[in-house]
Short mmCIF file of C-alpha atoms and ligand atoms in Angstrom, two decimals:
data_model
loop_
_atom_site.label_atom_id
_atom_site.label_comp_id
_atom_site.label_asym_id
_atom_site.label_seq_id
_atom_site.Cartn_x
_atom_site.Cartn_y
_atom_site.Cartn_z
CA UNK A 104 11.95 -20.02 32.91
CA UNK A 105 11.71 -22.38 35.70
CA UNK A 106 8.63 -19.87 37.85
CA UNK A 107 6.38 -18.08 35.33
CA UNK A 108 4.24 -17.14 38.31
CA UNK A 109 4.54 -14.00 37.58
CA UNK A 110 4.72 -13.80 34.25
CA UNK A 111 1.99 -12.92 31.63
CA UNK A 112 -1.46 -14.17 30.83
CA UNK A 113 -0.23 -16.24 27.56
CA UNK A 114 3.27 -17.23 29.18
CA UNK A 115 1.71 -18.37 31.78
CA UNK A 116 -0.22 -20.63 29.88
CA UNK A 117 1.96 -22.28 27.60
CA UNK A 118 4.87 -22.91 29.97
CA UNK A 119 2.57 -23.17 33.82
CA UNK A 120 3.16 -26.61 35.52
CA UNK A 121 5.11 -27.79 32.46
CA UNK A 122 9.03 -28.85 31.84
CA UNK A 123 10.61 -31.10 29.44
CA UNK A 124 9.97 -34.54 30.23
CA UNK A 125 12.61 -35.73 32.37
CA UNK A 126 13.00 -39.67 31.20
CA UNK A 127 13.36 -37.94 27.15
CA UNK A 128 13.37 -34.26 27.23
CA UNK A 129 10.36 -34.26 25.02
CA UNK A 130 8.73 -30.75 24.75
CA UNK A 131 5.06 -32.14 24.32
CA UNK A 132 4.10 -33.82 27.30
CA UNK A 133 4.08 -37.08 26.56
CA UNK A 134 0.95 -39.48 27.14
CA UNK A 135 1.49 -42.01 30.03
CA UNK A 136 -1.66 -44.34 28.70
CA UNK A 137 -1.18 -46.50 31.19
CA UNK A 138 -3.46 -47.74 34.08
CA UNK A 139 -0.90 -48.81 36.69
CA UNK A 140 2.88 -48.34 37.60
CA UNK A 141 5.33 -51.31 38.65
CA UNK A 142 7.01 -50.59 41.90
CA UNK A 143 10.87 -51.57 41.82
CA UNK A 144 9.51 -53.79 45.67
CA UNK A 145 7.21 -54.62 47.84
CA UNK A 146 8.65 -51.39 49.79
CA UNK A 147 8.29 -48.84 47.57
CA UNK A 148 4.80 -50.16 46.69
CA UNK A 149 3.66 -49.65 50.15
CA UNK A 150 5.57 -46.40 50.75
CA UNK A 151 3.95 -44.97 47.47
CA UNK A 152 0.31 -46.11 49.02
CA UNK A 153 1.12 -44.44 52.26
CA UNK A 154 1.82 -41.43 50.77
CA UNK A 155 5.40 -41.18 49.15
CA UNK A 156 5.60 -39.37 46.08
CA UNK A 157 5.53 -41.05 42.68
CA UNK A 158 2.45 -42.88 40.56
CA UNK A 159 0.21 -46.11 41.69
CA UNK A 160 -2.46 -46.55 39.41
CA UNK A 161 -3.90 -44.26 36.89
CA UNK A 162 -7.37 -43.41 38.67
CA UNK A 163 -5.42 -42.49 41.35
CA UNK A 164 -3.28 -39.90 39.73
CA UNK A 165 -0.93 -40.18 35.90
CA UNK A 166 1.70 -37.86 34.79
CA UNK A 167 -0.36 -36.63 31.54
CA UNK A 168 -3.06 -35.54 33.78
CA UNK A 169 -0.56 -34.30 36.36
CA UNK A 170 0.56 -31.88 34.35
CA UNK A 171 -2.82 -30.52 33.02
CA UNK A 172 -3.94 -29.92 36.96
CA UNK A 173 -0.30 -28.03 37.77
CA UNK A 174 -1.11 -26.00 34.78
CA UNK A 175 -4.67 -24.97 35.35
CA UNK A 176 -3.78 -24.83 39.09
CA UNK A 177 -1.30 -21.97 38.14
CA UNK A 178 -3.65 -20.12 35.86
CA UNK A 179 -6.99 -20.14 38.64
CA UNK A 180 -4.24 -19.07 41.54
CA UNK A 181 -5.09 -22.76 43.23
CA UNK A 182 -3.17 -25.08 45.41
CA UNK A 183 -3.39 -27.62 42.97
CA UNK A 184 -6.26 -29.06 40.73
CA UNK A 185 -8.13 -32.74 40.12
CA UNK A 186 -8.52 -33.64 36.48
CA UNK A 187 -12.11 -35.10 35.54
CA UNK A 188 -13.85 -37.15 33.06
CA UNK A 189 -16.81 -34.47 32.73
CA UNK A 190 -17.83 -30.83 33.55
CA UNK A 191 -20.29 -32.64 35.23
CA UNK A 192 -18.27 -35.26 36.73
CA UNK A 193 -16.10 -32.48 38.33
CA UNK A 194 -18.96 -30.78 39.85
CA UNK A 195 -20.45 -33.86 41.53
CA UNK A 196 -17.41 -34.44 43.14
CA UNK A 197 -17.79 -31.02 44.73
CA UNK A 198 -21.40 -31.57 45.71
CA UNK A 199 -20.64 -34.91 46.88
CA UNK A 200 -17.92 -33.74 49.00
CA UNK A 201 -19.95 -31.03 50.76
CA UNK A 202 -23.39 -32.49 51.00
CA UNK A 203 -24.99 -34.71 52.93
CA UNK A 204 -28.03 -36.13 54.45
CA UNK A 205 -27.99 -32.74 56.94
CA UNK A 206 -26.95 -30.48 54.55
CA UNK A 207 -27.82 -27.47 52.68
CA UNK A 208 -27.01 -25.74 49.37
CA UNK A 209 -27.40 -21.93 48.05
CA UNK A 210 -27.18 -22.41 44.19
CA UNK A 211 -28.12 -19.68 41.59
CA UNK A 212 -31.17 -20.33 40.04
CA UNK A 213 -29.34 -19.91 36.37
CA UNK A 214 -27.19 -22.67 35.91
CA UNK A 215 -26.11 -25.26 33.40
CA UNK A 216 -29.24 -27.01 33.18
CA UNK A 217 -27.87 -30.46 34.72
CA UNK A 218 -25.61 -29.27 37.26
CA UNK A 219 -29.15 -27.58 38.60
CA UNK A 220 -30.85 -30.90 37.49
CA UNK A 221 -28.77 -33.41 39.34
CA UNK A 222 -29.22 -31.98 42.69
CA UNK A 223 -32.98 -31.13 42.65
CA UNK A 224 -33.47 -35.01 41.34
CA UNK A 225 -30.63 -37.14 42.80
CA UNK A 226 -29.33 -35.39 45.82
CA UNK A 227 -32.75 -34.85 47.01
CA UNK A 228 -32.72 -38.75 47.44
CA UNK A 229 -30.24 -38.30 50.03
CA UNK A 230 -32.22 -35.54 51.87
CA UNK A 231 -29.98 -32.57 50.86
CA UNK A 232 -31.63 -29.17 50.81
CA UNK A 233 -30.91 -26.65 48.41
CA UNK A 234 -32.22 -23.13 47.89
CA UNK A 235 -32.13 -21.56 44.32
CA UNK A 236 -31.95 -17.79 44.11
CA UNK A 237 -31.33 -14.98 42.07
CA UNK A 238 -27.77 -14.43 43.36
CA UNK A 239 -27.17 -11.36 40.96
CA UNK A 240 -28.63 -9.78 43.92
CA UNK A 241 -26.39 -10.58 47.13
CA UNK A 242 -29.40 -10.31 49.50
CA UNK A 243 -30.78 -13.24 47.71
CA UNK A 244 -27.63 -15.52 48.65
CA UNK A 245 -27.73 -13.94 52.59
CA UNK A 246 -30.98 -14.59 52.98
CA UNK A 247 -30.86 -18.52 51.53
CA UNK A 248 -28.68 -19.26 54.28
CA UNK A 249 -29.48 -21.84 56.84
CA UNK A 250 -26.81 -22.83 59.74
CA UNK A 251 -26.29 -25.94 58.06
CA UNK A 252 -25.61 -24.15 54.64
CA UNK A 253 -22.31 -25.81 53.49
CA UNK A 254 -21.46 -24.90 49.70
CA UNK A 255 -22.95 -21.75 48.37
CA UNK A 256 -22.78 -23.10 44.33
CA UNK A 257 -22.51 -20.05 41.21
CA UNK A 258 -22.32 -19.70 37.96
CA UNK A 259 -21.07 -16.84 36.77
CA UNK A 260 -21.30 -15.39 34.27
CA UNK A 261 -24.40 -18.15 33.78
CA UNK A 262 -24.94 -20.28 31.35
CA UNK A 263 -27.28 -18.89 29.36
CA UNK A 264 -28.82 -16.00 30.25
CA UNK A 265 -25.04 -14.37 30.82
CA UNK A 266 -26.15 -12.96 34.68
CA UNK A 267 -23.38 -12.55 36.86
CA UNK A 268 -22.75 -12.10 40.47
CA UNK A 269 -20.14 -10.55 42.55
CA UNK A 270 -17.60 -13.25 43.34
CA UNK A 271 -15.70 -11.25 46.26
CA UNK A 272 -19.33 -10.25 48.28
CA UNK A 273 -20.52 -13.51 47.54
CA UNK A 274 -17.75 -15.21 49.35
CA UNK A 275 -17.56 -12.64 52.26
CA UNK A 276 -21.38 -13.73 52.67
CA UNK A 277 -20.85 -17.49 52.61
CA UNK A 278 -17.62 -17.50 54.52
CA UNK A 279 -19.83 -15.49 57.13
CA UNK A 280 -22.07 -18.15 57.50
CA UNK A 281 -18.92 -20.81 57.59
CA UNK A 282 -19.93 -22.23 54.14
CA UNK A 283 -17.92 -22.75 51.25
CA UNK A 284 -17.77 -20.50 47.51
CA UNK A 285 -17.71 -22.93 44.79
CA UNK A 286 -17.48 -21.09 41.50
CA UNK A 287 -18.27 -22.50 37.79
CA UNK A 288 -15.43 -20.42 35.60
CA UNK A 289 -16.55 -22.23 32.35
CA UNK A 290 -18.37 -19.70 30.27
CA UNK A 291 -15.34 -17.01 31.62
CA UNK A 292 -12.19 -19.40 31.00
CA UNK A 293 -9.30 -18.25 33.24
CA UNK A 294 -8.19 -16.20 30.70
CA UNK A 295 -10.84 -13.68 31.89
CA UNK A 296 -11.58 -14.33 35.29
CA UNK A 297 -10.02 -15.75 38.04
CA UNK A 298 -12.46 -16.49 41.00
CA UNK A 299 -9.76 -17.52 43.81
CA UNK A 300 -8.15 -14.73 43.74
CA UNK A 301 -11.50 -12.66 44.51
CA UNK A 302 -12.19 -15.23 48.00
CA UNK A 303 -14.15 -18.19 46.46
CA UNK A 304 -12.84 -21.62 47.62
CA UNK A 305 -13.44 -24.08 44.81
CA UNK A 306 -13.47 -23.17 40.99
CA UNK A 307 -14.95 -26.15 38.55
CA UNK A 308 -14.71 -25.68 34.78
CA UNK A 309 -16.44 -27.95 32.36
CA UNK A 310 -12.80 -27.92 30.14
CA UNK A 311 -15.15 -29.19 27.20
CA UNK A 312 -15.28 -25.81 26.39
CA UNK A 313 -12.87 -22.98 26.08
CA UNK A 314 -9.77 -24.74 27.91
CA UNK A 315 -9.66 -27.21 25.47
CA UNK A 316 -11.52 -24.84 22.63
CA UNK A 317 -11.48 -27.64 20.24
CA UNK A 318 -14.89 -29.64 20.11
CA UNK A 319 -13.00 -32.67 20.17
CA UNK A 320 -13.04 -33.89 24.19
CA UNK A 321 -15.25 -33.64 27.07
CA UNK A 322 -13.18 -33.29 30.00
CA UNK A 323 -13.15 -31.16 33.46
CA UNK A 324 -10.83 -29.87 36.01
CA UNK A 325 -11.42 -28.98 39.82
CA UNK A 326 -8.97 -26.23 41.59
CA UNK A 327 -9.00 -25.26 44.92
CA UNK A 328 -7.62 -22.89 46.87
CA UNK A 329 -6.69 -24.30 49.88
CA UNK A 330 -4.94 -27.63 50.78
CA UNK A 331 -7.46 -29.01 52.90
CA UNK A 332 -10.09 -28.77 50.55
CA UNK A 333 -8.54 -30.22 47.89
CA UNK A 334 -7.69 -33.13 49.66
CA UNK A 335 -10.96 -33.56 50.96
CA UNK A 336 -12.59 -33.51 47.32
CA UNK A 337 -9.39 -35.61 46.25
CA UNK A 338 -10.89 -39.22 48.94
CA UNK A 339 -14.09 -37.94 46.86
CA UNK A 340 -13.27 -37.96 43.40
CA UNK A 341 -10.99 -40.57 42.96
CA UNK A 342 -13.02 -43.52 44.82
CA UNK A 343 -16.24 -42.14 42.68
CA UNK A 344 -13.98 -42.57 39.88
CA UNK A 345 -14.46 -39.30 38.22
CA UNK A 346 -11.19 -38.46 37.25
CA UNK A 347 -9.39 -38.21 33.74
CA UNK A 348 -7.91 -40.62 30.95
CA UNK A 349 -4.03 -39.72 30.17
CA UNK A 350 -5.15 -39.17 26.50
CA UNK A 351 -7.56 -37.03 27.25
CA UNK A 352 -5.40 -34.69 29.11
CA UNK A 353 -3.25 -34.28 26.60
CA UNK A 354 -5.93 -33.18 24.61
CA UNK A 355 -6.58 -30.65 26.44
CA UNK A 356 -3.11 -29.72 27.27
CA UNK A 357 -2.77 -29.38 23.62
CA UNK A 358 -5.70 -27.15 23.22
CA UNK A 359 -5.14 -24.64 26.15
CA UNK A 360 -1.61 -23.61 24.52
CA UNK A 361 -4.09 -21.33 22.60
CA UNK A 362 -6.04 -20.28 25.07
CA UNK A 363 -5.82 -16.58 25.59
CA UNK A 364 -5.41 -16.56 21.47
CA UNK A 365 -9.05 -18.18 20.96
CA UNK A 366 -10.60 -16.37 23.69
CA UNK A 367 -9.07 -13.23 22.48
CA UNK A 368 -10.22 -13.47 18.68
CA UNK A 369 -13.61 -14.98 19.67
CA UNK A 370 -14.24 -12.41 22.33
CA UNK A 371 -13.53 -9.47 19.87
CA UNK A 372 -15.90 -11.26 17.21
CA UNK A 373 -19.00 -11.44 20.00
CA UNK A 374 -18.56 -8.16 20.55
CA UNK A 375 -18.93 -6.73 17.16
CA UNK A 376 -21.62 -9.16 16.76
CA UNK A 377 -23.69 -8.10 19.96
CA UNK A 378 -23.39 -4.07 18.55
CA UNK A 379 -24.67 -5.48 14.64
CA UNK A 380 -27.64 -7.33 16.47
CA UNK A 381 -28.52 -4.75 18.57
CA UNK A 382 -28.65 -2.41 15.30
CA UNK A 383 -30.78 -4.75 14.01
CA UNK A 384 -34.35 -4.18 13.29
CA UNK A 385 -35.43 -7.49 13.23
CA UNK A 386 -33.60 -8.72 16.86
CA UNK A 387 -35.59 -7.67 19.69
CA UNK A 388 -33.39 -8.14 22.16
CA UNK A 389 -29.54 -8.69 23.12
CA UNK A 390 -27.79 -9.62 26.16
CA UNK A 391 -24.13 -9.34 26.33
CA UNK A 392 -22.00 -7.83 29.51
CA UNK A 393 -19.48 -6.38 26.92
CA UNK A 394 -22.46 -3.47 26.19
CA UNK A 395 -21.71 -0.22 27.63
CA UNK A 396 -25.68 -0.58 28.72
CA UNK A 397 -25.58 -3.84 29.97
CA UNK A 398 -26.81 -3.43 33.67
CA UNK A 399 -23.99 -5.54 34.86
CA UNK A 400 -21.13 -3.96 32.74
CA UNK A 401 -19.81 -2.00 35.52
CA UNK A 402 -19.52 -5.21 37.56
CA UNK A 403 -18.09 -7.68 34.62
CA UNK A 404 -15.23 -4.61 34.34
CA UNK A 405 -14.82 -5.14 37.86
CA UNK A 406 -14.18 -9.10 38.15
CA UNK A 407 -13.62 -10.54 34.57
CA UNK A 408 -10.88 -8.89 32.24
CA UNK A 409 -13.35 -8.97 29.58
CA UNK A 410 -16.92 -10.20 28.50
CA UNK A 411 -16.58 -13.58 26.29
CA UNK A 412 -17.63 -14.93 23.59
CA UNK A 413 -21.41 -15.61 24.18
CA UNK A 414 -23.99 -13.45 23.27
CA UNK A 415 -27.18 -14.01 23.55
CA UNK A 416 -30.73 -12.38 22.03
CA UNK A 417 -34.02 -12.65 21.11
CA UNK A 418 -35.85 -12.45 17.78
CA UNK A 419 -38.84 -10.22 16.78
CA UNK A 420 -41.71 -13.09 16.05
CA UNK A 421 -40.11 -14.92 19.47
CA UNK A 422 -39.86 -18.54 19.74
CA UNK A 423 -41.18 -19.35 16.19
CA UNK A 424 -38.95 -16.62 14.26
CA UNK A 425 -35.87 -18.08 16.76
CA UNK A 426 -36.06 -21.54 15.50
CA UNK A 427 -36.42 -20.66 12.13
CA UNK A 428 -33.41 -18.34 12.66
CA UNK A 429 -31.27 -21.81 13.87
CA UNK A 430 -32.67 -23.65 11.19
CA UNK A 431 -31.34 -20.96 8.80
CA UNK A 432 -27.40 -20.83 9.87
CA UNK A 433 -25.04 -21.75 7.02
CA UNK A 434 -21.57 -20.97 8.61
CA UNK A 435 -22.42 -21.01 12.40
CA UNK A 436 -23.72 -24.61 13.03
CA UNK A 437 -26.75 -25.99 14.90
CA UNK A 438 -25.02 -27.93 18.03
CA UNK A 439 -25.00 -26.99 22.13
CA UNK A 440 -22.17 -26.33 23.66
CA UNK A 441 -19.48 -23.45 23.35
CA UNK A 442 -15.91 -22.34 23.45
CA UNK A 443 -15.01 -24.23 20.68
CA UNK A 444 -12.91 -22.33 17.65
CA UNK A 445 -16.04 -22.74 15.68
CA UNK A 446 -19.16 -20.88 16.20
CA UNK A 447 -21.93 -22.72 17.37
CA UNK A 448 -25.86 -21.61 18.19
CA UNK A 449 -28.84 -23.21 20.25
CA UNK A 450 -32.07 -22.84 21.59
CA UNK A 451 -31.29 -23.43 25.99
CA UNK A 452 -35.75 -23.59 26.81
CA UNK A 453 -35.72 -26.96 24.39
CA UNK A 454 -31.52 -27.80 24.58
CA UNK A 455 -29.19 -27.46 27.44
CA UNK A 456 -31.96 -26.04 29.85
CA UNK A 457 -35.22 -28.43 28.64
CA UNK A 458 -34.90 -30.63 32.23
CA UNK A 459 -35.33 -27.30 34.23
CA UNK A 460 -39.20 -26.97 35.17
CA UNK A 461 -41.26 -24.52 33.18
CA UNK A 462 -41.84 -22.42 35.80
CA UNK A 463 -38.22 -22.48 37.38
CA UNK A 464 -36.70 -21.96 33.99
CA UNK A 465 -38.98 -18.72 32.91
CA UNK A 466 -37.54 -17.32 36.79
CA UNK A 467 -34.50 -17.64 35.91
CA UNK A 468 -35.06 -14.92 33.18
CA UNK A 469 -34.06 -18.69 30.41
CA UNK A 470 -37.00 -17.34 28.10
CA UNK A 471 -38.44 -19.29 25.04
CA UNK A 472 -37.19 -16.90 22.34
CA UNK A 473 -34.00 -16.91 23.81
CA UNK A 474 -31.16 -17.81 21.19
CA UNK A 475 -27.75 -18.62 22.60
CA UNK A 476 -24.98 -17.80 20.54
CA UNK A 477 -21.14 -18.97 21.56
CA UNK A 478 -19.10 -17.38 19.16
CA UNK A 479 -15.84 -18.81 17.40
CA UNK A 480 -12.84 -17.76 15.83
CA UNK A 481 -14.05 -17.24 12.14
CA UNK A 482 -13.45 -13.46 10.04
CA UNK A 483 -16.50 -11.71 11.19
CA UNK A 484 -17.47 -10.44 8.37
CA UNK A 485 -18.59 -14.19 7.59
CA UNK A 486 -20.14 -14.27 10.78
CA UNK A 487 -21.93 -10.97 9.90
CA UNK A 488 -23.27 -12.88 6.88
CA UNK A 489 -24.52 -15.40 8.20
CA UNK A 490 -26.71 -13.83 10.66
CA UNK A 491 -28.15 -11.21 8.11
CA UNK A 492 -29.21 -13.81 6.15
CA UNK A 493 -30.47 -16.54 8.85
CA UNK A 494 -32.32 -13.33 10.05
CA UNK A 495 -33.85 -12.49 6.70
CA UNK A 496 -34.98 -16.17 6.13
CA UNK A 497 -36.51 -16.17 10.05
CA UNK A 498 -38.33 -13.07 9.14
CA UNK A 499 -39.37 -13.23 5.76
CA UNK A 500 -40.73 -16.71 6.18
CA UNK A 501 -42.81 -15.46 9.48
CA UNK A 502 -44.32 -12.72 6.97
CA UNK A 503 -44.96 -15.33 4.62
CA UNK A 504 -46.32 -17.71 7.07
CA UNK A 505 -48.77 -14.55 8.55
CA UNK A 506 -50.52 -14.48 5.00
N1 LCS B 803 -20.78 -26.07 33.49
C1 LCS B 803 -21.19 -25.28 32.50
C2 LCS B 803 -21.27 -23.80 32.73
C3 LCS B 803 -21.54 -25.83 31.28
O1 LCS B 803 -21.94 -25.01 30.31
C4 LCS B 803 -21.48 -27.23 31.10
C5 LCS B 803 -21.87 -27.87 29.83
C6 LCS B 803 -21.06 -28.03 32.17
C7 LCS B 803 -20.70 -27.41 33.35
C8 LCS B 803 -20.94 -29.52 32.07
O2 LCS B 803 -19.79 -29.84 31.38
P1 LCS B 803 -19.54 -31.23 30.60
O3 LCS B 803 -19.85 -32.31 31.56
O4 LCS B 803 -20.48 -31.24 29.44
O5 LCS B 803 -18.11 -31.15 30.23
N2 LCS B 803 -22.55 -27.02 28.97
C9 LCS B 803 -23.09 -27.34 27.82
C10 LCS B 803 -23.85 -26.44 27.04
O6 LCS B 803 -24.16 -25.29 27.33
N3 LCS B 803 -24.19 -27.04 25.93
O7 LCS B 803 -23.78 -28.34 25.90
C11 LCS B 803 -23.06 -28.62 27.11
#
């Protein structure tokens, strides 16, 4: 099938962007580890550098990572998409594209904790302002605005406290004040939500995560929805040197065959896990959109095509029963990150979140006891297991400890 535009969620990504190689007819992409092409003459060199199609130099664009940005361009409903060393290497691009010395940012105040980080400590330097807010609530976002505002910046749904905002209104509200929507789709995938298609502009993914769903490669991916934008982050991105190694990207391209499988099995496993913790007498607190009382259920049914894999909660006893909780896993294992096949649990106030200020972290709702779980692929009954018993051991041990 030559256009599987229109074709469904797991054809789409096997087969989107991809074709037998032409030089071999291999099925598996092959990997072009290479850092520069020869040109056939001094002609074609310079016709390549002025813009004819074909491959220059491998920071500049390679055929591996060529076909990772068609595909992920096909499954966010962009123009095309920029391949990137990093999560984090992909989202400076975008800030460094949009902001300078004069101006402004709107970012959500619940964020990965260094793509908040970098900007309040390094783009600062520069004299870029940036407003954090609460942008579950739209008036938030409207009110942040400044005439100079050019990238409004969300997570959703945010990494970790799960909040999410309305993609559509947010970009109605940005484009009204002639910024930009730049969206972070990691913690969704998109398998489950596809922010383009609801107005935004730009869509970053850390592919560290579910894309490549793996734990074996950092790695990140930029899509856009327009032309123009792209090419403007393109100047960006490859002269900062940001952008992907061919074996990387086939990596990834690898690991996103299974995609919709992963996020599928994973997703069903969170859910039964966020209903057993909520039973449970000892958990004081979950947080997962998939629950029918989850005050933003209505709007994750709205935007995503289903809740994820992360689930997070807090333990009776707080911080001190938490950490003896994470100390007590025996099948889910002790690491940050997520969307990897294997489950994995962390504590964001002293982890992934420890560079956000005290004060800025607890408003952001990233509270000490919080306990971030990013489930895998396992047999949940395992899962189950493990849980009871970390949670027995966290409890126990605090009664023990009380006497
Ligand atoms: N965006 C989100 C939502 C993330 O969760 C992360 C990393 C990044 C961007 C950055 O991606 P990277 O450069 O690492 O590929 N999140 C992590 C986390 O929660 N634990 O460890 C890393």
């Amino acid at each position: 099938m030559d256009d599987v535009s229109r074709a469904g969620p797991h054809t789409r990504i096997i087969h989107g962007g991809q074709q037998a190689d032409p030089h071999t007819g291999a099925v598996s992409m092959p990997i072009y580890q290479t850092s520069t092409f020869a040109f056939t003459d001094a002609d074609e060199g310079a016709a390549r550098f002025g813009g004819a199609a074909g491959c220059k130099y491998t920071r500049l664009g390679n055929p591996t990572t060529a076909a990772l940005e068609r595909n992920v361009a096909l499954l966010e409903y962009g123009c095309g998409g920029l391949g990137a060393s990093s999560g984090m290497a992909a989202i400076n691009s975008v800030y460094l594209t949009f902001l300078d010395s004069d101006a402004h940012i709107v970012a959500t105040d619940c964020m990965y904790g260094p793509s908040r980080t970098v900007l309040e400590t390094e783009y600062t330097r520069f004299g870029v302002q940036m407003t954090f807010v609460d942008s579950s609530h739209l008036d938030n976002v409207a009110r942040a605005l400044r005439p100079n505002t050019k990238l409004v910046y969300i997570e959703t749904p945010a990494n970790p406290t799960l909040k999410l905002t309305d993609i559509a209104r947010c970009a109605d509200i940005a484009h009204g004040a002639g910024a930009l929507l730049a969206v972070d789709n990691t913690f969704a995938s998109p398998y489950l939500q596809n922010p383009l298609q609801l107005g935004a502009d730009i869509v970053v993914h850390s592919m560290t995560k579910f894309i490549n769903g793996h734990t074996d490669v950092v790695a990140g991916m930029i899509v856009a929805r327009e032309e123009e934008v792209l090419e403007r982050i393109r100047k960006v991105h490859v002269n900062i040197g940001g952008t992907m190694d061919p074996h990387q990207a086939w990596l990834v391209l690898r690991g996103i065959k299974t995609l919709g499988l992963r996020v599928e099995r994973a997703q069903e496993n969170a859910r039964a896990l966020a209903y057993f913790l909520q039973r449970h007498s000892e958990v004081a607190w979950v947080n997962y959109p998939g629950l029918v009382d989850h005050p933003q259920h209505a709007l994750m049914k709205q935007q995503m095509r289903g809740p994820g894999a992360i689930v997070c909660f807090g333990v009776r006893g707080g911080l001190e029963a938490g950490r003896r909780l994470i100390d007590s896993v025996e099948l889910a294992t002790l690491a940050v990150s997520l969307g990897g096949i294997e489950t994995l649990i962390e504590h964001p106030a002293s982890m992934t979140h420890a560079g956000v200020a005290l004060e800025e972290r607890l408003k952001a709702g990233i509270t000490d006891d919080l306990v971030r779980i990013a489930v895998g692929c396992e047999d949940y009954d395992d899962l189950e297991k493990d849980l009871e018993q970390a949670l027995e051991k966290a409890t126990t041990e605090a009664v023990a400890g009380a006497r």
